[in-house]
mmCIF file of C-alpha atoms and ligand atoms in Angstrom:
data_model
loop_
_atom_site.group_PDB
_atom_site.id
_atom_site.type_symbol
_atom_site.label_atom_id
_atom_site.label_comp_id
_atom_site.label_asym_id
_atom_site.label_seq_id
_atom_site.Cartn_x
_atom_site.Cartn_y
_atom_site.Cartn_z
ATOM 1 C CA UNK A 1 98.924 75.391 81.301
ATOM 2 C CA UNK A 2 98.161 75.654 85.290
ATOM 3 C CA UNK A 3 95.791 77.980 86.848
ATOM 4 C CA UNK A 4 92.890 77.839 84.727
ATOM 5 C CA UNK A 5 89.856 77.404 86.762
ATOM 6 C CA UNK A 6 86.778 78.103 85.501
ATOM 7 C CA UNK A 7 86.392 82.178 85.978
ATOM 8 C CA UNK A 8 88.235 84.260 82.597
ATOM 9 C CA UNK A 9 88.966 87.283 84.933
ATOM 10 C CA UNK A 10 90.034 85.748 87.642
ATOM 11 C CA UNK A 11 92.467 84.166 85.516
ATOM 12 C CA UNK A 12 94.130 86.703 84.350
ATOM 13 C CA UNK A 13 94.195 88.823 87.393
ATOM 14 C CA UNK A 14 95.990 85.864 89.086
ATOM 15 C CA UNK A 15 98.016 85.390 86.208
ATOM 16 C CA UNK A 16 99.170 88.885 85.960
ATOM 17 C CA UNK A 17 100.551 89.058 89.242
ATOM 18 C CA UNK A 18 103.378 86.553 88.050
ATOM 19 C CA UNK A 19 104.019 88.330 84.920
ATOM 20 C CA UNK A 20 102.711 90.027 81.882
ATOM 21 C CA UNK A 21 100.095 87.915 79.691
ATOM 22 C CA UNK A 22 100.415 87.291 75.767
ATOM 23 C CA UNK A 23 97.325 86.463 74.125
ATOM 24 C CA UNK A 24 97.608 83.895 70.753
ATOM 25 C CA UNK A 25 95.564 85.323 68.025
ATOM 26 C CA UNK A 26 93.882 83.051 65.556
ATOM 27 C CA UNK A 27 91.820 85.079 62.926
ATOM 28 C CA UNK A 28 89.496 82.133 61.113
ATOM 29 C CA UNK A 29 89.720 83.701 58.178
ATOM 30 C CA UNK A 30 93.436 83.290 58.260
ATOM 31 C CA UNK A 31 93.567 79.552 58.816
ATOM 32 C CA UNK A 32 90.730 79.245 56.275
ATOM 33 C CA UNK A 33 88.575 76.827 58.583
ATOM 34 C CA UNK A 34 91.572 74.514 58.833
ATOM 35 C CA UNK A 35 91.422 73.201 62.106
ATOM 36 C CA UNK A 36 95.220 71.197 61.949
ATOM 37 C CA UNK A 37 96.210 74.454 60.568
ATOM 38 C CA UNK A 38 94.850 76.343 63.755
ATOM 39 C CA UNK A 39 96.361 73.970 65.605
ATOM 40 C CA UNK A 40 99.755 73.598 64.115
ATOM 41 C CA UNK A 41 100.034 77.714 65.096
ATOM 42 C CA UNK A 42 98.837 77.023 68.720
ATOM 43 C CA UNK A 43 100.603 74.295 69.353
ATOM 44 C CA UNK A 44 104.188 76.276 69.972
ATOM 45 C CA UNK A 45 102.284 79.101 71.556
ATOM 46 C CA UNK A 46 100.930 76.619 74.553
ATOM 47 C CA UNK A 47 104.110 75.090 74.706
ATOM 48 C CA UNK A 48 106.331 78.849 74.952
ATOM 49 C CA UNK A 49 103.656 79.769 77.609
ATOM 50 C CA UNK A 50 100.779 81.902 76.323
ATOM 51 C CA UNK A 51 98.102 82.610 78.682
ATOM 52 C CA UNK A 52 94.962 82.679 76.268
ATOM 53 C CA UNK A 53 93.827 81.736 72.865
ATOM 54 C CA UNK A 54 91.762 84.341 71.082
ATOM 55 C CA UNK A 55 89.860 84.056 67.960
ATOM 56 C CA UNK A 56 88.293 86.552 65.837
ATOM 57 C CA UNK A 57 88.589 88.464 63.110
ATOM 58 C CA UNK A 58 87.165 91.247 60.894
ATOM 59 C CA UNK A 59 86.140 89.342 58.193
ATOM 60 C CA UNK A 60 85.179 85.835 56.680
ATOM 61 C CA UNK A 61 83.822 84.557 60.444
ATOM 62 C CA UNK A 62 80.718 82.586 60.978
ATOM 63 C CA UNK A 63 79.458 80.910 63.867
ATOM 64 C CA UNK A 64 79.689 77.477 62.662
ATOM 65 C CA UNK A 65 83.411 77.837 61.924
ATOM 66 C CA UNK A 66 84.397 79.398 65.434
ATOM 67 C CA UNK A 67 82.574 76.436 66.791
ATOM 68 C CA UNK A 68 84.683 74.084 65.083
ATOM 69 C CA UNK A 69 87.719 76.093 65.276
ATOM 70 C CA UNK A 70 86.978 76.594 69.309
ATOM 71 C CA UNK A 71 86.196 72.922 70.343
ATOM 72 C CA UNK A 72 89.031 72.170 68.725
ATOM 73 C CA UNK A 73 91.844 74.712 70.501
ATOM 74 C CA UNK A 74 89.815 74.140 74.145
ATOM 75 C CA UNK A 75 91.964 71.003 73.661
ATOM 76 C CA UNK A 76 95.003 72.752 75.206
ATOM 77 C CA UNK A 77 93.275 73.563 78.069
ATOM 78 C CA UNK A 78 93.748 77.087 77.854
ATOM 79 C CA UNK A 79 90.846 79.593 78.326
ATOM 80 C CA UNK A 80 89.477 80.661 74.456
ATOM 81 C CA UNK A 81 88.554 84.011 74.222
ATOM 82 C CA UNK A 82 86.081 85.761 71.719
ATOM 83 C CA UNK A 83 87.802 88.686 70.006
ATOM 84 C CA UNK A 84 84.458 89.806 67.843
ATOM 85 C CA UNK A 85 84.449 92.228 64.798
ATOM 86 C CA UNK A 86 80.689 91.771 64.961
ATOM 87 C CA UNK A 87 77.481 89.730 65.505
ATOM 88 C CA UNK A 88 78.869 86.898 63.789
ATOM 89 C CA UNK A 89 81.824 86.457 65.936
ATOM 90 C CA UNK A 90 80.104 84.650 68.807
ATOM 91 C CA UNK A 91 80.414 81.085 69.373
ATOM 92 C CA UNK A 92 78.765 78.999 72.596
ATOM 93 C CA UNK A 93 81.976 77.165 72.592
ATOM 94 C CA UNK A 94 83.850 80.284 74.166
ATOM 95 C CA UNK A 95 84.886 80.626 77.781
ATOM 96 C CA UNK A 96 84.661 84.411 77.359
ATOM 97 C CA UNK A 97 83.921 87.322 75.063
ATOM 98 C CA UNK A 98 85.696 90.607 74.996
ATOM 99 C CA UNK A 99 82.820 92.613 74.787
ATOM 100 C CA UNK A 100 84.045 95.383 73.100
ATOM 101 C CA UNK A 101 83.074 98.808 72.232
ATOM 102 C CA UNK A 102 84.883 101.003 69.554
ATOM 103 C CA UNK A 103 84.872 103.657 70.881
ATOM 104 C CA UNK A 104 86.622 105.972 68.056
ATOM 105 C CA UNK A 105 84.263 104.690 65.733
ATOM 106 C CA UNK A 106 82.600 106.975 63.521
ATOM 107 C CA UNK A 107 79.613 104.448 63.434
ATOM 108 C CA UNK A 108 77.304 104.065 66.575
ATOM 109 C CA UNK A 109 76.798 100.668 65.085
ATOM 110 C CA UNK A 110 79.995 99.702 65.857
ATOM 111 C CA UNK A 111 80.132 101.635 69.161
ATOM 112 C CA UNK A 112 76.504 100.038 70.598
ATOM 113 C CA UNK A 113 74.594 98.630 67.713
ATOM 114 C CA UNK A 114 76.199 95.657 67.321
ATOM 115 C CA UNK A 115 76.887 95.087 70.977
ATOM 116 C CA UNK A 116 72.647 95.527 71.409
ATOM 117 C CA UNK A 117 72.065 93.035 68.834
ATOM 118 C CA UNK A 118 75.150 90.556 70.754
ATOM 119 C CA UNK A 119 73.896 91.059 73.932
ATOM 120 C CA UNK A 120 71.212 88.484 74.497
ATOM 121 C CA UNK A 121 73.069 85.918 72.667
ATOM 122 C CA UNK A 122 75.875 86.365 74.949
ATOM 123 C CA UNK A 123 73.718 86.009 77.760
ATOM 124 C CA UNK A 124 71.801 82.557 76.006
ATOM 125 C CA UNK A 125 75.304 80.985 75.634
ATOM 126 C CA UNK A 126 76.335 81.936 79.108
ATOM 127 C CA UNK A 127 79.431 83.808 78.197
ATOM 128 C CA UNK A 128 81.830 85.258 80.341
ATOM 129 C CA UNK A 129 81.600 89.011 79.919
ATOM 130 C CA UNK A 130 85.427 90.419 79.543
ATOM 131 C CA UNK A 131 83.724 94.635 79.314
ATOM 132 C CA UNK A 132 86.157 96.223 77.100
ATOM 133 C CA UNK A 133 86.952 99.883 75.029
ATOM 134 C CA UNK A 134 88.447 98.843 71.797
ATOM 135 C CA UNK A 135 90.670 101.842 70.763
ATOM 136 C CA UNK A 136 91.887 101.951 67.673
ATOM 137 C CA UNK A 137 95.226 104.159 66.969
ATOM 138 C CA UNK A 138 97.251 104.902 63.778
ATOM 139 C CA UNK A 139 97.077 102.472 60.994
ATOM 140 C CA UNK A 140 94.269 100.468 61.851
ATOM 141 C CA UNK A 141 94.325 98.011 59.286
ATOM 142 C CA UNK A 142 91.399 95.519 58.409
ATOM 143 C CA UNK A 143 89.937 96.329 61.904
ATOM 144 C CA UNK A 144 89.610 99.984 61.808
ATOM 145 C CA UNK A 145 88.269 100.428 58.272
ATOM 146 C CA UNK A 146 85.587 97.366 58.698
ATOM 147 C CA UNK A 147 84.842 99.362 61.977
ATOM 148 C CA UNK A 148 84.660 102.675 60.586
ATOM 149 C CA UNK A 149 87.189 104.189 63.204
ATOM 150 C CA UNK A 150 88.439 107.847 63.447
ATOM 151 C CA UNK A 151 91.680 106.500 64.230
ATOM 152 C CA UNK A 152 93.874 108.189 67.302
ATOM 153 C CA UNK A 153 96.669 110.511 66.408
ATOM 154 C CA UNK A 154 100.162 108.395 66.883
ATOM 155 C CA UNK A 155 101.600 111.603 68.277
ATOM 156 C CA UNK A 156 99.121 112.709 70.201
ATOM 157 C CA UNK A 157 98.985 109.997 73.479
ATOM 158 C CA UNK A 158 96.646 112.483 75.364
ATOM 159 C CA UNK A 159 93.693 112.434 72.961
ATOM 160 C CA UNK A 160 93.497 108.468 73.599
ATOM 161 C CA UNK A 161 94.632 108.638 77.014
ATOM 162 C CA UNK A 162 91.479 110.309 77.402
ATOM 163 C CA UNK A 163 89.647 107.923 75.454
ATOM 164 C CA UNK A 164 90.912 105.451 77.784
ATOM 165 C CA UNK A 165 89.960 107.318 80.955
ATOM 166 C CA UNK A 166 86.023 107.447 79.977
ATOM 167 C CA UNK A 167 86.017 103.800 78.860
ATOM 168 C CA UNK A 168 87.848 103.300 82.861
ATOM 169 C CA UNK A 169 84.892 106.001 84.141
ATOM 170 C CA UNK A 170 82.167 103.435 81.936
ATOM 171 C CA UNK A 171 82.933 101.017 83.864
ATOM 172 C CA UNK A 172 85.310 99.097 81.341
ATOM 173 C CA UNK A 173 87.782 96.883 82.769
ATOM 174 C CA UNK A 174 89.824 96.338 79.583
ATOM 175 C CA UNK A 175 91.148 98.782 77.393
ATOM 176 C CA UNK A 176 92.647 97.378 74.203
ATOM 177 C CA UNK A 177 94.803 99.505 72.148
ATOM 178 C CA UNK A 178 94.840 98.113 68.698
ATOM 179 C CA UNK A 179 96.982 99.591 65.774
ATOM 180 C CA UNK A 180 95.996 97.098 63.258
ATOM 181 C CA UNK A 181 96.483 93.370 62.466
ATOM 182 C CA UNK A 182 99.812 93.907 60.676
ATOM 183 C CA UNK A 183 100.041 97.449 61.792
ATOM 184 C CA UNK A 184 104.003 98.836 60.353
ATOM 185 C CA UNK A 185 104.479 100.280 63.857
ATOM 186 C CA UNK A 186 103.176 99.261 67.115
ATOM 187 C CA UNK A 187 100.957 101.237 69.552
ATOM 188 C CA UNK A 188 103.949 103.733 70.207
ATOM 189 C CA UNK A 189 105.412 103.256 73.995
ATOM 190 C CA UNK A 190 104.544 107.038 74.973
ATOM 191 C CA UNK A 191 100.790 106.440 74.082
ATOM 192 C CA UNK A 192 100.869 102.975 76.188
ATOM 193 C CA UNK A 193 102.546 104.619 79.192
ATOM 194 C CA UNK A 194 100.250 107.866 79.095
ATOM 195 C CA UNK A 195 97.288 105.464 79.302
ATOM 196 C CA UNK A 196 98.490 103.238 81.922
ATOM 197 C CA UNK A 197 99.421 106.334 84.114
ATOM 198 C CA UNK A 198 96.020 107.970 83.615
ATOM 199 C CA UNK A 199 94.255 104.008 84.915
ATOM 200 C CA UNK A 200 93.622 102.428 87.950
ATOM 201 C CA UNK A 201 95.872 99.571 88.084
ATOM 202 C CA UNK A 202 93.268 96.828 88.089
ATOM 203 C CA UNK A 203 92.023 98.063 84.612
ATOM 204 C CA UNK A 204 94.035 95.716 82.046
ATOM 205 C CA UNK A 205 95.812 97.055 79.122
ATOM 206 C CA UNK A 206 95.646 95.290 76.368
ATOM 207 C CA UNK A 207 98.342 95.963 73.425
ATOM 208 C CA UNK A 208 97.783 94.711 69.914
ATOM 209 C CA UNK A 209 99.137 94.910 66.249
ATOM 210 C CA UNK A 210 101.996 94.740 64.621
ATOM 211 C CA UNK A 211 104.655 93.631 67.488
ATOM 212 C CA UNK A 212 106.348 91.184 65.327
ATOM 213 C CA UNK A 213 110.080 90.852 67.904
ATOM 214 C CA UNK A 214 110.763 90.275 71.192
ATOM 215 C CA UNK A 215 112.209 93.443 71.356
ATOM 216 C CA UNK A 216 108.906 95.279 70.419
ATOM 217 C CA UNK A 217 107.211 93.302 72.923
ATOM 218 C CA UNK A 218 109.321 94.676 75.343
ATOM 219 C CA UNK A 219 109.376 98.159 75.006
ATOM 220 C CA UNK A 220 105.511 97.336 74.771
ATOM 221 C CA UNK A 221 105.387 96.056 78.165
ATOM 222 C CA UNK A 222 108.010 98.155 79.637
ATOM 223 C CA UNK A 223 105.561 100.825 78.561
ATOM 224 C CA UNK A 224 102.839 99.921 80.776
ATOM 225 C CA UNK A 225 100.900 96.870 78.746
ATOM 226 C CA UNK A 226 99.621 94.174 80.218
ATOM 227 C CA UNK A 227 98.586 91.836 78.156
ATOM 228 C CA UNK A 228 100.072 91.577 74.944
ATOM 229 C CA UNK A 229 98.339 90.238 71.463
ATOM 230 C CA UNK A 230 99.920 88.786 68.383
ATOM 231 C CA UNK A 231 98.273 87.377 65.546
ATOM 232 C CA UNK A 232 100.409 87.542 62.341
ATOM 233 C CA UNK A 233 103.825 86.696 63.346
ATOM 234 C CA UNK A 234 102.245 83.513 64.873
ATOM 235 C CA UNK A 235 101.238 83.145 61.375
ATOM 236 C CA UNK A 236 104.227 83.813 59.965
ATOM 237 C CA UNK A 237 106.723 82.671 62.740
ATOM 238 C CA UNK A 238 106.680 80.527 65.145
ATOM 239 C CA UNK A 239 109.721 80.288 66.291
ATOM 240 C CA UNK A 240 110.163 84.157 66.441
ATOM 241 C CA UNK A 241 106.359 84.060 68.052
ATOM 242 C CA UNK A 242 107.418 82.053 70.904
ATOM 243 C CA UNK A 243 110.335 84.260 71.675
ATOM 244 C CA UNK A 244 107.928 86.756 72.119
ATOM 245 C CA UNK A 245 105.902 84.998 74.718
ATOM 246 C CA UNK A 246 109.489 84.244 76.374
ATOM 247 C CA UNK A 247 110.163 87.574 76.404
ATOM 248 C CA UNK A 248 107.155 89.069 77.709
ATOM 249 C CA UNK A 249 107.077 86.346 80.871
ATOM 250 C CA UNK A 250 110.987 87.114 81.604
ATOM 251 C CA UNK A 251 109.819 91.135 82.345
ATOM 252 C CA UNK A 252 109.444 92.081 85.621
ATOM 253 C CA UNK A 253 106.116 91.684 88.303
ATOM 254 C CA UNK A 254 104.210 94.753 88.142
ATOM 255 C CA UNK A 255 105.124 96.857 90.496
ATOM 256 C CA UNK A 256 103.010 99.731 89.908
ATOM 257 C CA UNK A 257 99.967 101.006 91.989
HETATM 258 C C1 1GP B 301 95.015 92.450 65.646
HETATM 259 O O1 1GP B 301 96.028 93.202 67.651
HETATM 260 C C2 1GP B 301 95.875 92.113 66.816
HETATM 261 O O2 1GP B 301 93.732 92.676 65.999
HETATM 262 C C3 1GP B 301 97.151 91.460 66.392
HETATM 263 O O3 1GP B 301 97.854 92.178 65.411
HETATM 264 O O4 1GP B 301 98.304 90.552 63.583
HETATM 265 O O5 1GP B 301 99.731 92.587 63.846
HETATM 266 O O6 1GP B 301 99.883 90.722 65.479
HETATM 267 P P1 1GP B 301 99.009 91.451 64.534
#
C-alpha cells in the first residue's frame, strides 16, 4: 500500500518505475450499491498488490452512490480514481478523474460535450486532473455503444496508433485503449506495441477489457502497456484476479526510452 502521497500522477510515475501498474475496476452498477460487496472484490486486489482503485461505469451511476461507494474503498488507502462514462460519474470523494475524451466517438458529445459540462465541477471538487484519450477498439461493449464510438479496426494498429499520436500531440498524458468491459479478445498485442512505439515514454498506456489470465496480462504488458485494467474477472474471480496483479508486477522495469 506504500507510496501514496497525496499527488495521483506522481504516483504512478514513481510507481511505474518499479513495475507495471494494474488498476481494480469497480463498475457501481455491478456491485449494485453494495458497499461489503465492493469491498469483498477489493479486498484481495489490495492485498495481491494493485496500485489503484477505479470506479465507473457506463450505466446505472449517480453521484450519491460513488460517494458512498468511494468513502468506503479510500479505506485501503489506495488512491480512487474516477473512470467516468459521463456527467454523472463524478464524485468529490475522488483523488483523481481520468478526464477522458473519446476520441473515436461519432458524437462530439462524448468527445467535448460532456467533458464542457464536467469541467467546472471537477474544478469545484478539486479533482486531480489525470488528461486522457479514451480509444475504443474492436468490440467495445457497454462502453462503446453508450459512447457512440466508431470503433478501431483490430487489424489495423496504424489507424489507432495514429489516434494515439494526436491525443500525445493534444497534450494527453494517458491514452487508454479499451476493447470493452468483457471484450472476447483483448486490445491485440500488435496494436499495443504500435502505439507505445509511436509515444513518448512518459505518456502512460493504459490497457483495458477483457484480459481475464495472467497470461493475457502478459502478452499485454510485454506489448508495451503500462497500466493494466480489469473489471470483470475481479468480479468473477478473485483468485484468478490476483494472479493477474502477480503477474503483471513479476514483468520486467521498463526499459524503454
Ligand atoms: C472496462 O477496461 C475495462 O472498461 C475492464 O474490462 O471488465 O473486461 O476487465 P473488463
Amino acid at each position: 500500500m506504500g507510496g501514496w502521497r497525496g499527488r495521483v500522477a506522481q504516483y504512478l510515475a514513481e510507481k511505474r518505475l518499479e513495475a507495471p501498474l494494474h488498476f481494480t475496476l469497480i463498475d457501481p452498477d455491478e456491485v449494485s450499491g453494495d458497499l461489503d460487496q465492493a469491498s469483498k472484490l477489493v479486498e484481495p486486489m489490495v492485498s495481491a498488490g494493485t496500485d489503484v482503485i477505479l470506479v465507473g461505469g457506463s450505466i446505472g451511476v449517480s453521484e450519491s452512490l460513488l460517494d458512498d461507494i468511494i468513502s468506503s474503498l479510500k479505506r485501503y488507502g489506495l488512491p480512487v480514481v474516477l473512470f467516468p462514462g459521463n456527467v454523472n460519474g463524478l464524485s468529490k470523494e475522488a483523488d483523481a478523474v481520468l478526464f477522458m475524451s473519446l476520441l473515436n466517438s461519432d458524437d462530439p458529445y462524448y468527445i467535448v460535450g460532456a467533458q464542457v459540462q464536467g469541467a467546472i465541477i471537477v474544478k469545484r471538487y478539486g479533482l486531480e486532473v489525470l488528461p486522457t484519450a479514451y480509444l475504443i477498439v474492436g468490440y467495445g461493449g457497454a462502453a462503446g455503444y453508450i459512447g457512440r464510438a466508431r470503433p478501431l479496426p483490430l487489424d489495423k494498429p496504424e489507424i489507432t496508433t495514429a489516434y494515439a499520436l494526436a491525443a500525445e500531440m493534444l497534450g494527453m498524458r494517458y491514452i487508454y485503449l479499451e476493447a470493452g468491459s468483457g471484450a472476447p479478445v483483448h486490445v491485440p498485442a500488435e496494436i499495443i506495441a504500435s502505439v507505445r512505439k509511436a509515444l513518448s515514454s512518459s505518456t502512460m498506456l493504459i490497457v483495458g477489457g477483457g484480459i481475464r489470465s495472467p497470461e493475457a496480462a502478459r502478452r499485454v504488458v510485454e506489448a508495451g502497456a503500462d497500466i493494466v485494467v480489469t473489471g470483470t474477472i475481479v468480479e468473477e474471480d478473485s483468485e484468478r484476479a490476483a494472479s493477474i496483479v502477480k503477474s503483471i508486477k513479476s514483468q520486467d522495469r521498463r526499459t524503454s526510452s
